[in-house]
Coordinates of C-alpha atoms and ligand atoms in Angstrom, one line a residue:
X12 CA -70.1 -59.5 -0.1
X13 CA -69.2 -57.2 2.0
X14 CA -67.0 -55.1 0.5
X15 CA -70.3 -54.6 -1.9
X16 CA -72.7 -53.1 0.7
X17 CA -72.8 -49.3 0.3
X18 CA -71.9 -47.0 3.3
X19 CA -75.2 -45.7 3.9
X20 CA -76.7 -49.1 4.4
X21 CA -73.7 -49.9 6.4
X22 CA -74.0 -46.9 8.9
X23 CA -77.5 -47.4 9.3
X24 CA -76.6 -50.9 10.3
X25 CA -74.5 -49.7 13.3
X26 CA -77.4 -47.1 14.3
X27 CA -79.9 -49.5 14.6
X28 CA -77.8 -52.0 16.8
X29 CA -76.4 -49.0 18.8
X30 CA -80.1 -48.3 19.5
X31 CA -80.5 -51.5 20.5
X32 CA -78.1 -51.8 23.0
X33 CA -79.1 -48.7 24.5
X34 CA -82.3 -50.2 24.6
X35 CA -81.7 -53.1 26.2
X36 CA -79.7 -50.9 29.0
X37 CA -82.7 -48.8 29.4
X38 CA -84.8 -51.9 30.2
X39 CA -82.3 -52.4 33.0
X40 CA -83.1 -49.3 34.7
X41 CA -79.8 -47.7 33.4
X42 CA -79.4 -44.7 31.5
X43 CA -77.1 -44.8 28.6
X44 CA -74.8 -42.2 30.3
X45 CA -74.5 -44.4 33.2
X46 CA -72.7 -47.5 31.1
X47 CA -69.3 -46.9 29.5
X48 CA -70.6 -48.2 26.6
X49 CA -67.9 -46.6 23.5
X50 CA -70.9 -44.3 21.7
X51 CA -68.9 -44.0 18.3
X52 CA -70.8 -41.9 15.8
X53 CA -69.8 -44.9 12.6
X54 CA -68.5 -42.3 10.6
X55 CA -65.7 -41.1 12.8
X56 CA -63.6 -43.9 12.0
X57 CA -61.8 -43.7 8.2
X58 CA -63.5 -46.1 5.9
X59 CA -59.9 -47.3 5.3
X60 CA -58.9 -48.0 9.0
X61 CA -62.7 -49.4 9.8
X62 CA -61.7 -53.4 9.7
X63 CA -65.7 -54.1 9.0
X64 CA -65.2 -52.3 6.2
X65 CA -62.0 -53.5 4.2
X66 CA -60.8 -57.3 4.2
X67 CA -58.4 -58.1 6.2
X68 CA -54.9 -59.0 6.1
X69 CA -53.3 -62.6 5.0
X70 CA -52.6 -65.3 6.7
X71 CA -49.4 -65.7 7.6
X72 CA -46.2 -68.8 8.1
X73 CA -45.3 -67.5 11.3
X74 CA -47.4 -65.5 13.4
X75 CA -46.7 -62.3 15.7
X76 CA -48.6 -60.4 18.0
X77 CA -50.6 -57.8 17.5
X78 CA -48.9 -54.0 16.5
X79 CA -50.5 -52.5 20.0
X80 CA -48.7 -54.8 22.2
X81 CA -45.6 -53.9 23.7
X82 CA -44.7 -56.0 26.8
X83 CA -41.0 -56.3 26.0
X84 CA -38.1 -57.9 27.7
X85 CA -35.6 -55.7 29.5
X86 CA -32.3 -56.0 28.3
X87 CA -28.5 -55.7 28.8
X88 CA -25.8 -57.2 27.7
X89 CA -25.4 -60.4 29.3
X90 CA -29.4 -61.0 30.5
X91 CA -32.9 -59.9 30.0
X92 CA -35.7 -59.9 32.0
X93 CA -39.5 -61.2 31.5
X94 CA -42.2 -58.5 32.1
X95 CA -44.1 -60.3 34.9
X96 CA -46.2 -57.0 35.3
X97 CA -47.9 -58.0 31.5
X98 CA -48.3 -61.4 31.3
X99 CA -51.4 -63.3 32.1
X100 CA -51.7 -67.3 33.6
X101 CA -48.7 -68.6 34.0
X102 CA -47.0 -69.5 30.7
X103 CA -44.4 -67.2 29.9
X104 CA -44.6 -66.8 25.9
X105 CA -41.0 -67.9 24.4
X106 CA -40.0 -64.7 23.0
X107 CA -40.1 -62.8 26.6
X108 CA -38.5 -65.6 28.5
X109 CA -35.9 -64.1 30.7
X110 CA -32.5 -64.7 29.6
X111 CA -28.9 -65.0 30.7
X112 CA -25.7 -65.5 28.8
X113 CA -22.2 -65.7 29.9
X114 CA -20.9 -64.5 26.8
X115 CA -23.7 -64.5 24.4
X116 CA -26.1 -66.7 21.8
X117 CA -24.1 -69.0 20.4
X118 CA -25.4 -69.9 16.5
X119 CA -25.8 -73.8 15.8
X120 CA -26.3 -75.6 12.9
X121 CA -28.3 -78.8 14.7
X122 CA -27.3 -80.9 12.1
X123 CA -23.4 -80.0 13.2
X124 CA -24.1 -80.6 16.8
X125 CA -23.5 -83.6 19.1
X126 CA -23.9 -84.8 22.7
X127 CA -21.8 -86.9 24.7
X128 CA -22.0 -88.9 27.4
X129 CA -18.6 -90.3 28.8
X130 CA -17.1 -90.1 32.0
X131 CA -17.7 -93.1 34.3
X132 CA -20.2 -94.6 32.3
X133 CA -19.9 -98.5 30.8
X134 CA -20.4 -97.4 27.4
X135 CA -19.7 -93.7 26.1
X136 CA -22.4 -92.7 23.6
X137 CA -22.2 -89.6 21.1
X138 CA -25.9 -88.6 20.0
X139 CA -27.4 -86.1 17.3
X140 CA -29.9 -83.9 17.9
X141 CA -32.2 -86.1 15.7
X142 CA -31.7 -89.4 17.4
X143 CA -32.6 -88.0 20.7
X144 CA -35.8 -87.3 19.2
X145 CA -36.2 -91.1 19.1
X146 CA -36.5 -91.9 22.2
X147 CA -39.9 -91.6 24.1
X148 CA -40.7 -88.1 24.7
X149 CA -42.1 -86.3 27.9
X150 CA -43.3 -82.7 28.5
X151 CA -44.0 -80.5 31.7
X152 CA -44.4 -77.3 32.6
X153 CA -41.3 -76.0 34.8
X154 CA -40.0 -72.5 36.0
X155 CA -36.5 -71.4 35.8
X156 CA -35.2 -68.6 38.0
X157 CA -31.7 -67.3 37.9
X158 CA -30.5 -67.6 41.1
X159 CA -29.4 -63.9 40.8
X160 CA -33.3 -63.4 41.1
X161 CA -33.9 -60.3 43.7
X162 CA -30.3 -60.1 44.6
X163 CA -30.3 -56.2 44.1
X164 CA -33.2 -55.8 46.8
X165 CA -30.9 -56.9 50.2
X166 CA -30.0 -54.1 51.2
X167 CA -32.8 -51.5 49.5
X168 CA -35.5 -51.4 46.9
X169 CA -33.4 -51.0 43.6
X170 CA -36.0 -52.2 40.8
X171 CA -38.5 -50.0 40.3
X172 CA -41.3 -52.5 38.4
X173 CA -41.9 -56.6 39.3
X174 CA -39.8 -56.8 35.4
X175 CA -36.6 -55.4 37.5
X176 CA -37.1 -56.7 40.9
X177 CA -38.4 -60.7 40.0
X178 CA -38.0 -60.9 35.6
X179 CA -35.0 -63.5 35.9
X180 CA -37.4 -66.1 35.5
X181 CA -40.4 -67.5 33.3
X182 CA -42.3 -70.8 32.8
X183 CA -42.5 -72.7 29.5
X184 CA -44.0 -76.2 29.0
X185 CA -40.5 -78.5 28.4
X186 CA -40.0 -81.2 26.0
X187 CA -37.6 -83.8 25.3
X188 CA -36.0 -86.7 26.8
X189 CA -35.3 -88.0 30.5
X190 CA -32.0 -87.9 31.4
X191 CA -32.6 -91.1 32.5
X192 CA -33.5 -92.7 29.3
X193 CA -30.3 -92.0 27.8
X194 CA -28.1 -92.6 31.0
X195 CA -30.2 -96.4 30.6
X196 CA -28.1 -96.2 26.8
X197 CA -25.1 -95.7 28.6
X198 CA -25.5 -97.4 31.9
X199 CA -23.7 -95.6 35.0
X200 CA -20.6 -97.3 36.9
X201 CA -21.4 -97.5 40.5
X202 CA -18.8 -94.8 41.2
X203 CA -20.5 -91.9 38.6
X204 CA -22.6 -90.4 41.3
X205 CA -22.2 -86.8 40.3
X206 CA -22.7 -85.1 36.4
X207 CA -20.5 -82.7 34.8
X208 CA -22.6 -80.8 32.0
X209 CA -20.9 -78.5 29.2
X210 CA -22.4 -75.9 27.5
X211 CA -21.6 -75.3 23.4
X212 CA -21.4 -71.7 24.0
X213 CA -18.3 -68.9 24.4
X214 CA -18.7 -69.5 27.8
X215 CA -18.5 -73.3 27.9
X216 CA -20.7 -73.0 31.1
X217 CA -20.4 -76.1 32.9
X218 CA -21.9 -76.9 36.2
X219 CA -22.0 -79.8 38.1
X220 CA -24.5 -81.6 40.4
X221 CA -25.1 -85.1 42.1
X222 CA -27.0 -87.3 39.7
X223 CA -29.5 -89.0 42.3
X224 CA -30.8 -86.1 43.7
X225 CA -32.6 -85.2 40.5
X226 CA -32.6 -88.1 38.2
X227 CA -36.4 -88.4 38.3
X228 CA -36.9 -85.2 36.8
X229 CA -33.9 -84.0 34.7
X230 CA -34.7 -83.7 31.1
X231 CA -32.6 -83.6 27.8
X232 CA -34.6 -80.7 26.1
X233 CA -35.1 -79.7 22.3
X234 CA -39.0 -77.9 22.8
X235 CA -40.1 -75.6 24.9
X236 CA -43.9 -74.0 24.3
X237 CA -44.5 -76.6 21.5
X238 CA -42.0 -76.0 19.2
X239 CA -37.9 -76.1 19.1
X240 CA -35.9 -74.4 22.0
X241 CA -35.7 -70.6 21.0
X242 CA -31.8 -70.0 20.5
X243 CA -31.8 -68.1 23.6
X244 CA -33.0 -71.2 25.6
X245 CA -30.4 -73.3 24.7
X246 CA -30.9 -74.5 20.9
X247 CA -31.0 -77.1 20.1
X248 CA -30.4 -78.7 23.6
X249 CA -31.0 -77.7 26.8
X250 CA -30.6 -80.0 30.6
X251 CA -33.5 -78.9 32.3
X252 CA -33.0 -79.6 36.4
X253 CA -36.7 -78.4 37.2
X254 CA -36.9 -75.8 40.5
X255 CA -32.9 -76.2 40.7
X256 CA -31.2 -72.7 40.1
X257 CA -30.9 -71.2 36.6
X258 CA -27.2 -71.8 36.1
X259 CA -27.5 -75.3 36.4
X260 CA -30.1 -75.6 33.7
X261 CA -27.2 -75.6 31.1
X262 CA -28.0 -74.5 27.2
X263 CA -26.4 -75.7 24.1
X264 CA -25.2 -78.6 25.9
X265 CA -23.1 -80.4 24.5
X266 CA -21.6 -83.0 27.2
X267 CA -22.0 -84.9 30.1
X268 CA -19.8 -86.2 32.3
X269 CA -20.1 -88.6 35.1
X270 CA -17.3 -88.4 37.6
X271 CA -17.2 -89.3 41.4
X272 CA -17.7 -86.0 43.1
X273 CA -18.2 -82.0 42.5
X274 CA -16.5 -80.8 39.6
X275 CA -15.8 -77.2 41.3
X276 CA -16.3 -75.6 38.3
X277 CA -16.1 -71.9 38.1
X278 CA -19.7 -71.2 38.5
X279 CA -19.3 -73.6 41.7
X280 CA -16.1 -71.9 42.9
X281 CA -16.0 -67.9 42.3
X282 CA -19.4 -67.4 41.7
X283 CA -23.3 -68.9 42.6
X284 CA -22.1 -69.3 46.4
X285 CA -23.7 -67.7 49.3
X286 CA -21.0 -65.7 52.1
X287 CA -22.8 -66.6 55.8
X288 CA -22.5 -64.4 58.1
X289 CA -19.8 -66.7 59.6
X290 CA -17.8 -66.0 56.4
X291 CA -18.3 -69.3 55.2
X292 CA -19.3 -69.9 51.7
X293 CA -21.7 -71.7 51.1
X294 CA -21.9 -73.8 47.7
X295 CA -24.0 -76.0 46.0
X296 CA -27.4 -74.5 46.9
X297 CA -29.2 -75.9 44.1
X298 CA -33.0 -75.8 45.3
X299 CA -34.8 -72.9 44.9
X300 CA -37.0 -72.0 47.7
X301 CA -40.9 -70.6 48.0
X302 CA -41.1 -67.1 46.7
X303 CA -43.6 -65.1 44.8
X304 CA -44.9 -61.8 43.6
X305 CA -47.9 -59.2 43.2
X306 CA -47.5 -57.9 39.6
X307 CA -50.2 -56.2 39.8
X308 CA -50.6 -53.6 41.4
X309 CA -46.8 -53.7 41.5
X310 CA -44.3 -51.0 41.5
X311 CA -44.3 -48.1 38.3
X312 CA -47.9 -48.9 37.7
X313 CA -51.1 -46.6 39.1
X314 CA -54.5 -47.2 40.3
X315 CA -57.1 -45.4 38.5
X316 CA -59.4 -44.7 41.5
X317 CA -60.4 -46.1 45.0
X318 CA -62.6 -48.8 44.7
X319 CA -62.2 -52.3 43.5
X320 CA -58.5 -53.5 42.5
X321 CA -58.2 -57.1 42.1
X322 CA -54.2 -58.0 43.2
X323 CA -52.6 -60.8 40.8
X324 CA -49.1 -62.3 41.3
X325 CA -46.7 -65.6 41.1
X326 CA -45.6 -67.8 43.3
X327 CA -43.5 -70.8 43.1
X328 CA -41.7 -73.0 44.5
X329 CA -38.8 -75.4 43.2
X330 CA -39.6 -77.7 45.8
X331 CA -42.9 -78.7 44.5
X332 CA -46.4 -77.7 44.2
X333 CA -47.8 -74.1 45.9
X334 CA -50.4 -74.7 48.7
X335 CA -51.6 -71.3 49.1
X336 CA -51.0 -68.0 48.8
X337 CA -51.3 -64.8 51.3
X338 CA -51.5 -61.3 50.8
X339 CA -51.2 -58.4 53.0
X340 CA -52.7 -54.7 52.2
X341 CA -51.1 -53.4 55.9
X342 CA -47.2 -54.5 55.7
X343 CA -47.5 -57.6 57.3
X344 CA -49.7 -57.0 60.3
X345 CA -52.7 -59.0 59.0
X346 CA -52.9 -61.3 55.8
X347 CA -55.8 -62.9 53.8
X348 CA -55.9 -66.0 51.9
X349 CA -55.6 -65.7 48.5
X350 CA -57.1 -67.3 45.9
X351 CA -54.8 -70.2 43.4
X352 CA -55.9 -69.5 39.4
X353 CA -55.1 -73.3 38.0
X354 CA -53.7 -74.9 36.8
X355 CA -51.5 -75.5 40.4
X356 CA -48.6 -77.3 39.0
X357 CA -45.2 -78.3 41.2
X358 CA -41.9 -76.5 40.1
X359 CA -43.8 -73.9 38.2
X360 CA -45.0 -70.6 38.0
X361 CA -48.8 -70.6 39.8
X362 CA -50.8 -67.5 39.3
X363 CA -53.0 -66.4 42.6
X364 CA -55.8 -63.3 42.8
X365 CA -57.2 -61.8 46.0
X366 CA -60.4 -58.8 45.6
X367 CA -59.4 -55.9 47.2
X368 CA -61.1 -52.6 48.1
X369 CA -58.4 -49.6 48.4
X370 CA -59.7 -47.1 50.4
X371 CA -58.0 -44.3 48.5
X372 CA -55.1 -44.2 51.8
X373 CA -51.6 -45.1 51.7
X374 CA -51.3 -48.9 51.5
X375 CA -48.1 -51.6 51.6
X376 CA -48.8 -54.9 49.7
X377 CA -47.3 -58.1 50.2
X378 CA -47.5 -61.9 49.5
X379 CA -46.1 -64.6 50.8
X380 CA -46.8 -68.2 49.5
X381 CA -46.4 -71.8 51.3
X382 CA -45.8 -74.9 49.4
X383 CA -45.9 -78.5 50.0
X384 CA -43.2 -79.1 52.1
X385 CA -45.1 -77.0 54.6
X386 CA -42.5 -74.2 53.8
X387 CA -43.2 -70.5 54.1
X388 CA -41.6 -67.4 52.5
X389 CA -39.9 -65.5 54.5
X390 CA -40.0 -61.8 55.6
X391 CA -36.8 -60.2 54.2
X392 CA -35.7 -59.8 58.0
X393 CA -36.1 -63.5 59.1
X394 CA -33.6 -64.2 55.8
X395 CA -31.2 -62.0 56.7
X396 CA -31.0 -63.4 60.4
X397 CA -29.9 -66.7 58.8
X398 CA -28.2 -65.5 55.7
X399 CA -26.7 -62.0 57.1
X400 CA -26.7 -59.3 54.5
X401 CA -23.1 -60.9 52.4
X402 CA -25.4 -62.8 50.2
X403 CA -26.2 -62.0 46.6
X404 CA -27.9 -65.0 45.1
X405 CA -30.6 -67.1 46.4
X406 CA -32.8 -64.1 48.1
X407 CA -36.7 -65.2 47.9
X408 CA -37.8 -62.6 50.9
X409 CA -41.2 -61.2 50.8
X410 CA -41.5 -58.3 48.1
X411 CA -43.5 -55.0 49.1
X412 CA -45.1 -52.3 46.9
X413 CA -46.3 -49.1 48.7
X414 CA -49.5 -47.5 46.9
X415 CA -49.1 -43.9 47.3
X416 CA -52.5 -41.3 47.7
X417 CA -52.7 -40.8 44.5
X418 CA -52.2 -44.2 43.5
X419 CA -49.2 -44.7 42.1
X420 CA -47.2 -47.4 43.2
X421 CA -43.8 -48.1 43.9
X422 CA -41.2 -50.4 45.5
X423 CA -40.1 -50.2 48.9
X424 CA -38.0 -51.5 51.5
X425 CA -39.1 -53.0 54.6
X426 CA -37.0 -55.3 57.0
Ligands
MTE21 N1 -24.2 -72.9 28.2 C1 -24.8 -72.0 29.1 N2 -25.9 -72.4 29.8 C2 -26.5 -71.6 30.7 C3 -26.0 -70.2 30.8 C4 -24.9 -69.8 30.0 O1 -24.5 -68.7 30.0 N3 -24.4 -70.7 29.1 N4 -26.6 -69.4 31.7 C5 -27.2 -70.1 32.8 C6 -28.0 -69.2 33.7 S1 -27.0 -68.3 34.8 C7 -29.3 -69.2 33.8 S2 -30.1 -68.3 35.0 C8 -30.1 -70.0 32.8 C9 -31.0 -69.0 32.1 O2 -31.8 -69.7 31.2 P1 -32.6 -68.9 30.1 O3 -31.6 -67.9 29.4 O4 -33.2 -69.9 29.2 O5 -33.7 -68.1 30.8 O6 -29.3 -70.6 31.9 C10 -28.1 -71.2 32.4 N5 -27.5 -72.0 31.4
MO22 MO1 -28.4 -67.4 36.4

């Protein structure tokens, strides 16, 4: 019908709502130059490119986003990072879900693969992807950040945007099956207190961690945001250990083992450990603490003008729920209370917003969240008094953004 309509009766359709609105503005005690309303003349647009004016496209099997968004992850060779400056809530969509490989995506047929479960256990069990869908499925929302996180921002400001300084980690809502469930199959001998779990990739990741400690949470995973893992989350399994550091979250796994004590794997051993100032290492820090981050205003992006700016960031905390959120415009010397954006969930990315007027002067921003432990983040100088300046991993100091004059703003250092 509408393709039908003539241009003339269409243009004069457009006229007479235009007046309309202007209209109704006028009745407001506004002038029409005095709203930004987008005053168009309907003929500037090509009929062809006017989408009231040709049908529209198909529908389509799989859906993409539209052709005028970019928000793209940041990539090298062994990792990518999520564009936390672009993303809205607190669901990070699957296809800019940070990522990190030790020696790339492996390719697997599901139908090939297997898991097993042997090791101190009373009876060894080998499943297929397809059976483990059997079993009673659960869901949750969960973060997972590398523990590599931040570790370029010790000892200066390295990243320039909240992407390069905080992308190594993303929420997605989980599915699959409890750990538990299947270690029920298997039942446990009394002396299988810690798990060995093996990744199906090049790398054959493997990472162990006591069993107890995390058995009411540890999921068996083939979904993640509704549909099957992406194969850069771990198709077509994944352990999820939700708020324990990235590494130990192992993809394409394959097996687990249940042996008596730390398996001193490589990624236990040589790397993922924390040098004290003492010069002990120190291994096994599997929890990772409060942290969180404005992403926007955040660093490579520019206010338009003085006036109102509303501040948006993430916090989390992989020891449970966020309580609250501050913020700081002055670098620390006073701090508001920010407000939480629900859903508040524990172990999982929580999105907080605070109205701010900028002045127009030179401002530092900061936020630091609590969560339900009681725990506070940490200024990057109360860290380093504990963890000296050796460490690479496990740094979840306050982050700060200096807005410039002119508003641009950018990352900075402050101890
Ligand atoms: N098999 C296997 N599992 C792995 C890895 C890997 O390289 N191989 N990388 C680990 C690391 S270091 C992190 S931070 C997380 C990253 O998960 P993601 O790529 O889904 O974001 O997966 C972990 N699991
Ligand atoms: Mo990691």
């Amino acid at each position: 019908m509408r393709a039908k309509k003539s241009p003339a009766s269409k243009s004069k359709q457009s006229l007479s709502r235009r007046h309309f609105l202007l209209g109704a503005t006028s009745l407001l005690g506004v002038t029409a130059s005095q709203v930004l309303l987008p005053v168009i003349p309907a003929s500037s647009q090509p009929a062809s490119q006017d989408p009231m004016r040709v049908p529209g496209g198909p529908a389509s099997v799989y859906g993409r986003r539209s052709v005028h968004e970019q928000a793209q992850r940041l990539p090298s060779a062994t990792r990518s990072l999520t564009p936390l400056q672009d993303l809205h809530g607190i669901i990070t969509p699957s296809a800019l879900h940070f990522e990190r490989h030790h020696n790339g995506v492996p390719l697997i047929d599901p139908a090939q693969h297997r898991l097993l479960i042997h090791g101190l256990v009373e009876r060894p069990m080998l499943f297929q992807v397809d059976e483990l869908k059997l079993f009673p499925a659960v869901s949750r929302l969960g973060f997972i950040e590398c523990s590599g996180n931040t570790g370029k921002e010790w000892k200066r400001a390295h990243g320039k945007t909240a992407q390069e300084t905080h992308g190594l980690t993303s929420t997605s809502e989980w599915t699959g099956v409890m750990l538990k469930t299947l270690l029920e199959q298997t039942g446990v001998k009394p002396e299988g207190l810690w798990l060995l779990a093996e990744g199906s990739d090049a790398a054959a990741m493997t990472r162990s961690f006591p069993v107890e400690a995390i058995i009411d949470e540890a999921v068996i995973c083939y979904a993640q945001n509704g549909e099957p893992l992406r194969p850069e989350q771990g198709y077509p399994l994944r352990l999820l250990l939700p708020g324990w550091e990235g590494n130990t979250n192992i993809k394409w796994v394959r097996r687990l083992k249940l042996i008596p004590g730390p398996a001193m794997t490589r990624e236990e051993t040589a790397k993922y450990t924390d040098l004290m100032p003492d010069g002990v290492a120190q291994q096994f820090t599997f929890v990772m603490e409060a942290k969180s981050v404005i992403t926007h205003p955040s660093g490579n992006q520019r206010i338009p003008k003085p006036g109102f700016v509303e501040i948006r960031g993430l916090a989390w905390s992989g020891r449970g729920a966020i309580t609250a959120v501050e913020v700081s415009v002055d670098g620390g010397h006073t701090w508001r209370t920010a407000e939480l954006q629900g859903p508040v969930l524990p172990k999982c990315h929580t999105r907080f917003r605070l109205a701010w007027q900028w002045d127009g002067k030179e401002a530092i921003l900061q936020s630091r969240c609590i969560d339900d432990t009681g725990y506070r983040q940490p200024t990057l100088q109360e860290l380093v008094k504990v963890r000296g300046t050796n460490s690479y991993y496990h740094n979840h100091a306050i982050q700060s953004w200096k807005v410039l004059e002119n508003g641009h703003v950018e990352n900075v250092y402050i101890r």
